[in-house]
Amino acid sequence: MEERGMGTESELVSIPATPHGVSTPETMSPSGQRSPRRHGAGGSVAAGSYSAKSWTPTPAMISPRFLSPSISSAVGTPMKRVLVNLRGYLEEVGHLTKLNPQDAWLPITESRNGNAHYAAFHNLNAGIGFQALLLPVAFALLGWSWGIIVLTIAYFWQLYTLWILVKLHEAVPGRRYNRYVELAQAAFGEKLGVWLTLFPTVYLSAGTATALILIGGETMKLFFQIVCGTLCSSNSLSTVEWYLVFTILCIVLSQLPNLNSIAGLSLVGAVTAITYTTMAWVLSVNQERPPSISYQPLPSSSFGSAAFLILNAFGIIAFAFRGHNLALEIQATMPSTFKHPAHVPMWRGAKVAYLLIAMCLFPIAIGGFWAYGNLVSMLVDNEYRILLKDFLNYDLPLAPLYVFQMPRGGILNALYLFHSHDIPRGLLATTFLLVVFNRLSSFQIYSMPVFDSFEAGYTSRTNRPCSIWVRSGFRVFYVFISFFIGVALPFLSSLAGLLGGLTLPVTFAYPCFMWIRIKKPQRFSFSWYLNWSLGLLGIAFSVCFSIGGVWSMVNSRLKLKFFKPN
């Protein structure tokens, strides 16, 4: 891994542990992680003395064939024992990995004691989001058959690209790609890799954090209204004040130092996500369906409108699957050796997580559509605008509204509007409280790559780790910036279709191209055809969704209102 801003210092080759009598150029950091030994003036390492081409032994070199009787008789019994012991050490202890000296100081990689359980918690916390609540809308646009087919295809497609990312984390011996942009640089080149993936990954982290502040604040307001009812309506906080309350809670939780330290929060986020999605569809199915319910796909006035409605439905389903921008970062928190590589526990945890994600997404899509039919989509049409304004303070434009400007609650909004008087108030309040807990947990894992980038910039300039005050200052600054953007630019949710289309390749296209560039499957083989087909199809969908987002903004006569949140 290339060093960040280390000047003329040579690239180090390190061994995770040291055999008896052998020294390595690394020490233990105060956090318990390995960091390079810093040489003084008298003990500096000559530049290039540990170059990328320097010879290092690997288990493949010390193979049983090398230790055959004819060879071993030549090298002698003592030498054979040394080689056998060295081979066993390499297999048991770890890779001869080139260290980036900063990794021991950064939030994503300073702790490498993760395991399969942590991987499952993090993937669940990152993988179930507010986009899943809109899945019944996609079924309202596609109908039963096509809705189930498209959702199933998208699920296995993104599961395959996740498997690719897990495998490519250590695709090159002695190198770990700890961040999505690093893997893109290795596959596409330094400049092209940054150009393709930097904006999408930053948006998926920082943009999601801003959206979580807005959704969390609005959900807290709804929770307060449900619990207090009419008694507290006159003294209720404004929407912006609820955003600020949620922001302060995020600041408190953001002081946890690294990705492994928020494993407990990810467990809370995973449990609450599974619980509130299950409660949403179970409560909806158990109530009497509205009398005007229909399961026919929504009609459209022209072929162009029908095409864009279908693309909108595809977009809802595609955006429901998220978290691939964090897969490499999660895997970077795990130890890795030749005998026990990090991809094994990572994939074990990911399989469990995505099995549970499927058990949440499919029921909420099918159950939500069964309970509300196409009414869940018509909630944003003209006949329900007054209800939305009265209950949820959404001031919607007069043009027909599509997925990219849907209210953020999805099935939860439908549950509140249709059944708020039928469901016990305590049960309804519990559902919204679980959503708040989940948003607080999700904020931390999606913000961690941004924290990592801030600290990487600081350490590359100062050549020392961030103090607790510097680290805390970065995080407070970032959270308040996210709050400010959400309040100052409330129309950003209307750009979600355009921006979401630009980020779609991170999940569905780029991993396939990375596999082709790094693994180089045989030309015209099944793997070659599969990855080229999925990659090109993902790019095509990205372009279509972006065009659909622009069309939706034009059709709804988007107005740029600054500092006027709903």
CSV table of C-alpha atoms in Angstrom, one decimal, residues 190-500:
chain,number,residue,atom,x,y,z
A,190,GLU,CA,-4.6,6.0,-9.7
A,191,LYS,CA,-6.2,8.9,-11.5
A,192,LEU,CA,-9.1,7.1,-13.2
A,193,GLY,CA,-9.8,5.1,-10.0
A,194,VAL,CA,-10.2,8.3,-8.0
A,195,TRP,CA,-12.2,10.0,-10.7
A,196,LEU,CA,-14.7,7.1,-10.9
A,197,THR,CA,-15.2,6.3,-7.3
A,198,LEU,CA,-14.3,9.3,-5.1
A,199,PHE,CA,-17.5,11.3,-5.6
A,200,PRO,CA,-19.9,8.3,-5.3
A,201,THR,CA,-18.3,7.0,-2.2
A,202,VAL,CA,-18.1,10.4,-0.5
A,203,TYR,CA,-21.8,11.0,-1.4
A,204,LEU,CA,-22.8,7.5,-0.1
A,205,SER,CA,-21.1,8.4,3.2
A,206,ALA,CA,-21.7,12.1,3.7
A,207,GLY,CA,-24.9,12.3,1.7
A,208,THR,CA,-26.4,9.4,3.7
A,209,ALA,CA,-25.3,11.1,6.9
A,210,THR,CA,-27.1,14.3,6.0
A,211,ALA,CA,-30.3,12.3,5.0
A,212,LEU,CA,-30.1,10.4,8.3
A,213,ILE,CA,-30.1,13.6,10.3
A,214,LEU,CA,-33.2,14.8,8.5
A,215,ILE,CA,-35.0,11.5,8.8
A,216,GLY,CA,-34.0,11.0,12.4
A,217,GLY,CA,-35.2,14.5,13.4
A,218,GLU,CA,-38.5,14.1,11.6
A,219,THR,CA,-39.0,10.6,13.2
A,220,MET,CA,-38.3,12.0,16.7
A,221,LYS,CA,-40.9,14.7,16.0
A,222,LEU,CA,-43.5,12.1,15.1
A,223,PHE,CA,-42.5,10.0,18.2
A,224,PHE,CA,-43.1,13.0,20.3
A,225,GLN,CA,-46.5,13.8,18.7
A,226,ILE,CA,-47.6,10.2,19.2
A,227,VAL,CA,-46.6,10.0,22.8
A,228,CYS,CA,-47.8,13.4,23.9
A,229,GLY,CA,-50.8,13.7,21.6
A,230,THR,CA,-52.7,17.0,21.7
A,231,LEU,CA,-51.3,17.9,25.2
A,232,CYS,CA,-47.9,18.9,23.9
A,233,SER,CA,-48.8,20.2,20.4
A,234,SER,CA,-48.6,23.8,21.4
A,235,ASN,CA,-45.1,23.5,23.0
A,236,SER,CA,-43.6,21.1,20.4
A,237,LEU,CA,-40.1,21.9,19.0
A,238,SER,CA,-39.9,23.0,15.4
A,239,THR,CA,-38.6,20.6,12.7
A,240,VAL,CA,-35.2,22.3,12.6
A,241,GLU,CA,-34.9,22.1,16.4
A,242,TRP,CA,-35.6,18.3,16.2
A,243,TYR,CA,-32.8,18.1,13.6
A,244,LEU,CA,-30.5,19.8,16.1
A,245,VAL,CA,-31.5,17.4,18.9
A,246,PHE,CA,-30.7,14.4,16.7
A,247,THR,CA,-27.4,16.1,15.6
A,248,ILE,CA,-26.2,16.5,19.2
A,249,LEU,CA,-26.9,12.8,19.8
A,250,CYS,CA,-24.8,11.9,16.8
A,251,ILE,CA,-22.0,14.1,18.1
A,252,VAL,CA,-21.9,12.2,21.4
A,253,LEU,CA,-21.8,8.8,19.7
A,254,SER,CA,-19.3,9.9,17.1
A,255,GLN,CA,-16.6,10.1,19.8
A,256,LEU,CA,-16.0,6.3,19.7
A,257,PRO,CA,-12.5,6.1,18.2
A,258,ASN,CA,-12.6,3.5,15.4
A,259,LEU,CA,-14.7,1.1,13.4
A,260,ASN,CA,-14.3,-1.9,15.7
A,261,SER,CA,-15.4,0.2,18.7
A,262,ILE,CA,-18.8,0.8,17.2
A,263,ALA,CA,-19.6,-2.9,16.8
A,264,GLY,CA,-22.0,-2.6,19.8
A,265,LEU,CA,-23.8,0.3,18.0
A,266,SER,CA,-23.9,-1.7,14.8
A,267,LEU,CA,-25.5,-4.6,16.8
A,268,VAL,CA,-28.1,-2.1,18.1
A,269,GLY,CA,-28.7,-0.8,14.6
A,270,ALA,CA,-29.1,-4.4,13.2
A,271,VAL,CA,-31.6,-5.4,15.9
A,272,THR,CA,-33.6,-2.3,15.6
A,273,ALA,CA,-33.6,-2.4,11.8
A,274,ILE,CA,-34.9,-6.0,11.8
A,275,THR,CA,-37.5,-5.2,14.5
A,276,TYR,CA,-38.9,-2.0,13.0
A,277,THR,CA,-39.1,-3.4,9.4
A,278,THR,CA,-40.9,-6.5,10.7
A,279,MET,CA,-43.2,-4.4,12.9
A,280,ALA,CA,-44.0,-2.1,9.9
A,281,TRP,CA,-45.2,-4.9,7.6
A,282,VAL,CA,-46.8,-7.1,10.4
A,283,LEU,CA,-48.9,-4.2,11.7
A,284,SER,CA,-49.9,-3.2,8.2
A,285,VAL,CA,-51.0,-6.7,7.3
A,286,ASN,CA,-52.9,-7.3,10.5
A,287,GLN,CA,-55.1,-4.2,9.9
A,288,GLU,CA,-58.1,-4.0,7.6
A,289,ARG,CA,-57.1,-2.9,4.1
A,290,PRO,CA,-58.4,0.4,2.8
A,291,PRO,CA,-61.6,0.0,0.8
A,292,SER,CA,-60.3,1.6,-2.4
A,293,ILE,CA,-57.2,-0.6,-2.6
A,294,SER,CA,-56.1,-1.8,-6.0
A,295,TYR,CA,-53.1,-3.9,-7.2
A,296,GLN,CA,-53.1,-2.8,-10.8
A,297,PRO,CA,-49.9,-0.9,-11.8
A,298,LEU,CA,-50.4,2.8,-11.9
A,299,PRO,CA,-51.6,4.1,-15.3
A,300,SER,CA,-49.5,6.6,-17.3
A,301,SER,CA,-50.6,9.1,-19.9
A,302,SER,CA,-47.8,8.3,-22.5
A,303,PHE,CA,-45.1,5.8,-23.3
A,304,GLY,CA,-42.5,8.2,-22.0
A,305,SER,CA,-44.2,8.5,-18.6
A,306,ALA,CA,-44.6,4.7,-18.4
A,307,ALA,CA,-40.9,4.2,-19.2
A,308,PHE,CA,-39.8,6.6,-16.5
A,309,LEU,CA,-42.2,5.1,-14.0
A,310,ILE,CA,-40.7,1.7,-14.6
A,311,LEU,CA,-37.2,3.2,-14.3
A,312,ASN,CA,-38.3,4.8,-11.0
A,313,ALA,CA,-39.4,1.4,-9.7
A,314,PHE,CA,-36.1,-0.1,-10.7
A,315,GLY,CA,-34.4,2.7,-8.9
A,316,ILE,CA,-36.3,2.2,-5.7
A,317,ILE,CA,-35.3,-1.5,-5.7
A,318,ALA,CA,-31.6,-0.8,-6.6
A,319,PHE,CA,-31.3,1.9,-4.0
A,320,ALA,CA,-32.7,-0.4,-1.3
A,321,PHE,CA,-29.4,-2.4,-1.4
A,322,ARG,CA,-26.6,-0.4,0.1
A,323,GLY,CA,-23.4,-0.8,2.1
A,324,HIS,CA,-21.0,-2.0,-0.6
A,325,ASN,CA,-19.0,1.2,-0.2
A,326,LEU,CA,-18.2,0.0,3.3
A,327,ALA,CA,-17.4,-3.6,2.6
A,328,LEU,CA,-13.6,-3.2,2.3
A,329,GLU,CA,-13.5,-1.0,5.3
A,330,ILE,CA,-15.3,-3.6,7.4
A,331,GLN,CA,-13.0,-6.3,6.2
A,332,ALA,CA,-10.0,-4.1,7.0
A,333,THR,CA,-10.8,-4.4,10.7
A,334,MET,CA,-10.0,-8.2,10.7
A,335,PRO,CA,-6.6,-9.9,11.2
A,336,SER,CA,-5.4,-11.8,8.2
A,337,THR,CA,-2.8,-14.6,7.8
A,338,PHE,CA,-1.9,-17.1,5.1
A,339,LYS,CA,-3.7,-19.8,6.9
A,340,HIS,CA,-6.6,-17.7,8.1
A,341,PRO,CA,-7.3,-15.0,5.5
A,342,ALA,CA,-9.7,-12.2,6.4
A,343,HIS,CA,-12.1,-13.0,3.6
A,344,VAL,CA,-13.2,-16.2,5.4
A,345,PRO,CA,-14.8,-14.5,8.5
A,346,MET,CA,-15.9,-11.5,6.4
A,347,TRP,CA,-17.9,-13.7,4.0
A,348,ARG,CA,-19.3,-15.8,6.8
A,349,GLY,CA,-20.6,-12.7,8.5
A,350,ALA,CA,-21.8,-11.2,5.3
A,351,LYS,CA,-23.8,-14.3,4.4
A,352,VAL,CA,-25.7,-14.3,7.7
A,353,ALA,CA,-26.3,-10.5,7.4
A,354,TYR,CA,-27.7,-10.7,3.9
A,355,LEU,CA,-29.9,-13.7,4.7
A,356,LEU,CA,-31.5,-11.5,7.4
A,357,ILE,CA,-31.6,-8.6,5.1
A,358,ALA,CA,-33.6,-10.7,2.6
A,359,MET,CA,-35.9,-11.7,5.4
A,360,CYS,CA,-36.6,-8.0,6.0
A,361,LEU,CA,-36.8,-6.6,2.5
A,362,PHE,CA,-39.0,-9.2,0.8
A,363,PRO,CA,-41.7,-9.2,3.5
A,364,ILE,CA,-41.8,-5.4,3.7
A,365,ALA,CA,-42.2,-5.2,-0.1
A,366,ILE,CA,-44.7,-7.9,-0.5
A,367,GLY,CA,-46.6,-7.3,2.8
A,368,GLY,CA,-46.6,-3.5,2.3
A,369,PHE,CA,-48.0,-3.8,-1.2
A,370,TRP,CA,-50.6,-6.4,-0.1
A,371,ALA,CA,-51.8,-4.0,2.7
A,372,TYR,CA,-51.9,-0.8,0.7
A,373,GLY,CA,-51.8,-1.7,-3.0
A,374,ASN,CA,-51.0,1.2,-5.2
A,375,LEU,CA,-52.3,3.6,-2.5
A,376,VAL,CA,-48.8,3.5,-1.0
A,377,SER,CA,-47.7,5.3,-4.2
A,378,MET,CA,-50.8,7.5,-4.5
A,379,LEU,CA,-50.0,8.9,-1.0
A,380,VAL,CA,-48.0,11.5,-2.8
A,381,ASP,CA,-50.6,12.3,-5.4
A,382,ASN,CA,-52.9,15.3,-5.1
A,383,GLU,CA,-55.7,13.7,-3.1
A,384,TYR,CA,-53.4,13.1,-0.1
A,385,ARG,CA,-51.4,16.3,-0.2
A,386,ILE,CA,-53.5,17.9,2.5
A,387,LEU,CA,-53.1,14.9,4.8
A,388,LEU,CA,-49.4,14.8,4.3
A,389,LYS,CA,-49.2,18.6,5.0
A,390,ASP,CA,-51.3,18.3,8.2
A,391,PHE,CA,-49.7,15.2,9.7
A,392,LEU,CA,-46.1,15.2,8.4
A,393,ASN,CA,-45.5,18.8,7.4
A,394,TYR,CA,-44.7,18.0,3.8
A,395,ASP,CA,-45.4,20.8,1.4
A,396,LEU,CA,-45.5,19.0,-1.9
A,397,PRO,CA,-45.5,20.5,-5.4
A,398,LEU,CA,-48.7,20.3,-7.5
A,399,ALA,CA,-47.2,18.1,-10.3
A,400,PRO,CA,-47.4,14.3,-10.0
A,401,LEU,CA,-44.6,13.1,-7.7
A,402,TYR,CA,-42.4,10.1,-8.3
A,403,VAL,CA,-40.0,8.1,-6.4
A,404,PHE,CA,-37.2,10.6,-6.3
A,405,GLN,CA,-39.3,13.0,-4.3
A,406,MET,CA,-41.2,10.6,-2.2
A,407,PRO,CA,-41.7,11.4,1.5
A,408,ARG,CA,-39.0,9.7,3.4
A,409,GLY,CA,-41.2,7.5,5.5
A,410,GLY,CA,-42.6,5.1,2.8
A,411,ILE,CA,-44.6,2.3,4.4
A,412,LEU,CA,-44.2,4.0,7.8
A,413,ASN,CA,-46.1,7.1,6.5
A,414,ALA,CA,-48.8,4.9,5.2
A,415,LEU,CA,-49.1,3.1,8.5
A,416,TYR,CA,-49.4,6.4,10.3
A,417,LEU,CA,-51.9,7.9,8.0
A,418,PHE,CA,-54.2,4.9,7.6
A,419,HIS,CA,-53.9,3.1,11.0
A,420,SER,CA,-52.8,5.7,13.5
A,421,HIS,CA,-56.2,5.4,15.3
A,422,ASP,CA,-56.4,1.6,15.0
A,423,ILE,CA,-53.0,0.6,16.4
A,424,PRO,CA,-52.3,1.1,20.1
A,425,ARG,CA,-50.4,4.3,20.6
A,426,GLY,CA,-47.6,2.6,22.6
A,427,LEU,CA,-46.9,0.1,19.8
A,428,LEU,CA,-46.8,2.8,17.2
A,429,ALA,CA,-44.5,5.0,19.3
A,430,THR,CA,-42.2,2.0,19.8
A,431,THR,CA,-41.9,1.5,16.0
A,432,PHE,CA,-40.8,5.1,15.5
A,433,LEU,CA,-38.5,5.0,18.5
A,434,LEU,CA,-36.7,2.0,17.0
A,435,VAL,CA,-36.3,3.9,13.7
A,436,VAL,CA,-34.6,6.7,15.7
A,437,PHE,CA,-32.2,4.2,17.3
A,438,ASN,CA,-31.4,2.7,13.9
A,439,ARG,CA,-30.7,6.1,12.4
A,440,LEU,CA,-28.3,7.0,15.2
A,441,SER,CA,-26.4,3.7,14.7
A,442,SER,CA,-26.3,4.0,10.9
A,443,PHE,CA,-25.0,7.5,11.1
A,444,GLN,CA,-21.8,6.3,12.8
A,445,ILE,CA,-20.9,3.6,10.4
A,446,TYR,CA,-21.6,5.7,7.3
A,447,SER,CA,-19.6,8.6,8.8
A,448,MET,CA,-16.5,6.5,9.7
A,449,PRO,CA,-14.9,6.7,6.1
A,450,VAL,CA,-15.2,10.5,6.3
A,451,PHE,CA,-13.6,10.6,9.7
A,452,ASP,CA,-10.9,8.4,8.3
A,453,SER,CA,-10.3,10.8,5.4
A,454,PHE,CA,-10.0,13.8,7.8
A,455,GLU,CA,-7.5,12.1,10.0
A,456,ALA,CA,-5.5,10.8,7.0
A,457,GLY,CA,-5.1,14.3,5.8
A,458,TYR,CA,-3.9,15.4,9.2
A,459,THR,CA,-1.5,12.6,9.8
A,460,SER,CA,0.0,12.9,6.3
A,461,ARG,CA,0.9,16.5,7.0
A,462,THR,CA,2.1,16.2,10.6
A,463,ASN,CA,3.5,12.6,10.6
A,464,ARG,CA,1.8,11.9,13.9
A,465,PRO,CA,-1.5,10.5,15.0
A,466,CYS,CA,-4.5,12.7,15.9
A,467,SER,CA,-4.8,13.6,19.5
A,468,ILE,CA,-8.1,13.1,21.2
A,469,TRP,CA,-9.0,16.8,20.9
A,470,VAL,CA,-8.1,17.0,17.2
A,471,ARG,CA,-10.1,13.8,16.5
A,472,SER,CA,-13.1,15.1,18.4
A,473,GLY,CA,-12.9,18.5,16.7
A,474,PHE,CA,-12.9,16.8,13.2
A,475,ARG,CA,-16.0,14.9,14.1
A,476,VAL,CA,-18.0,17.7,15.7
A,477,PHE,CA,-17.2,19.9,12.6
A,478,TYR,CA,-18.3,17.2,10.2
A,479,VAL,CA,-21.6,16.5,12.0
A,480,PHE,CA,-22.5,20.2,12.2
A,481,ILE,CA,-21.6,20.6,8.5
A,482,SER,CA,-24.0,17.7,7.7
A,483,PHE,CA,-26.7,19.4,9.8
A,484,PHE,CA,-26.1,22.8,8.1
A,485,ILE,CA,-26.3,21.3,4.6
A,486,GLY,CA,-29.6,19.5,5.5
A,487,VAL,CA,-31.1,22.8,6.8
A,488,ALA,CA,-29.6,25.1,4.1
A,489,LEU,CA,-30.3,22.9,1.1
A,490,PRO,CA,-33.6,21.1,1.8
A,491,PHE,CA,-34.1,20.5,-1.9
A,492,LEU,CA,-31.3,18.0,-2.0
A,493,SER,CA,-33.8,15.2,-1.5
A,494,SER,CA,-35.2,16.1,-4.9
A,495,LEU,CA,-31.8,15.4,-6.4
A,496,ALA,CA,-31.7,11.9,-5.0
A,497,GLY,CA,-32.6,10.3,-8.3
A,498,LEU,CA,-29.7,12.1,-10.2
A,499,LEU,CA,-27.2,11.5,-7.4
A,500,GLY,CA,-28.4,8.0,-6.8
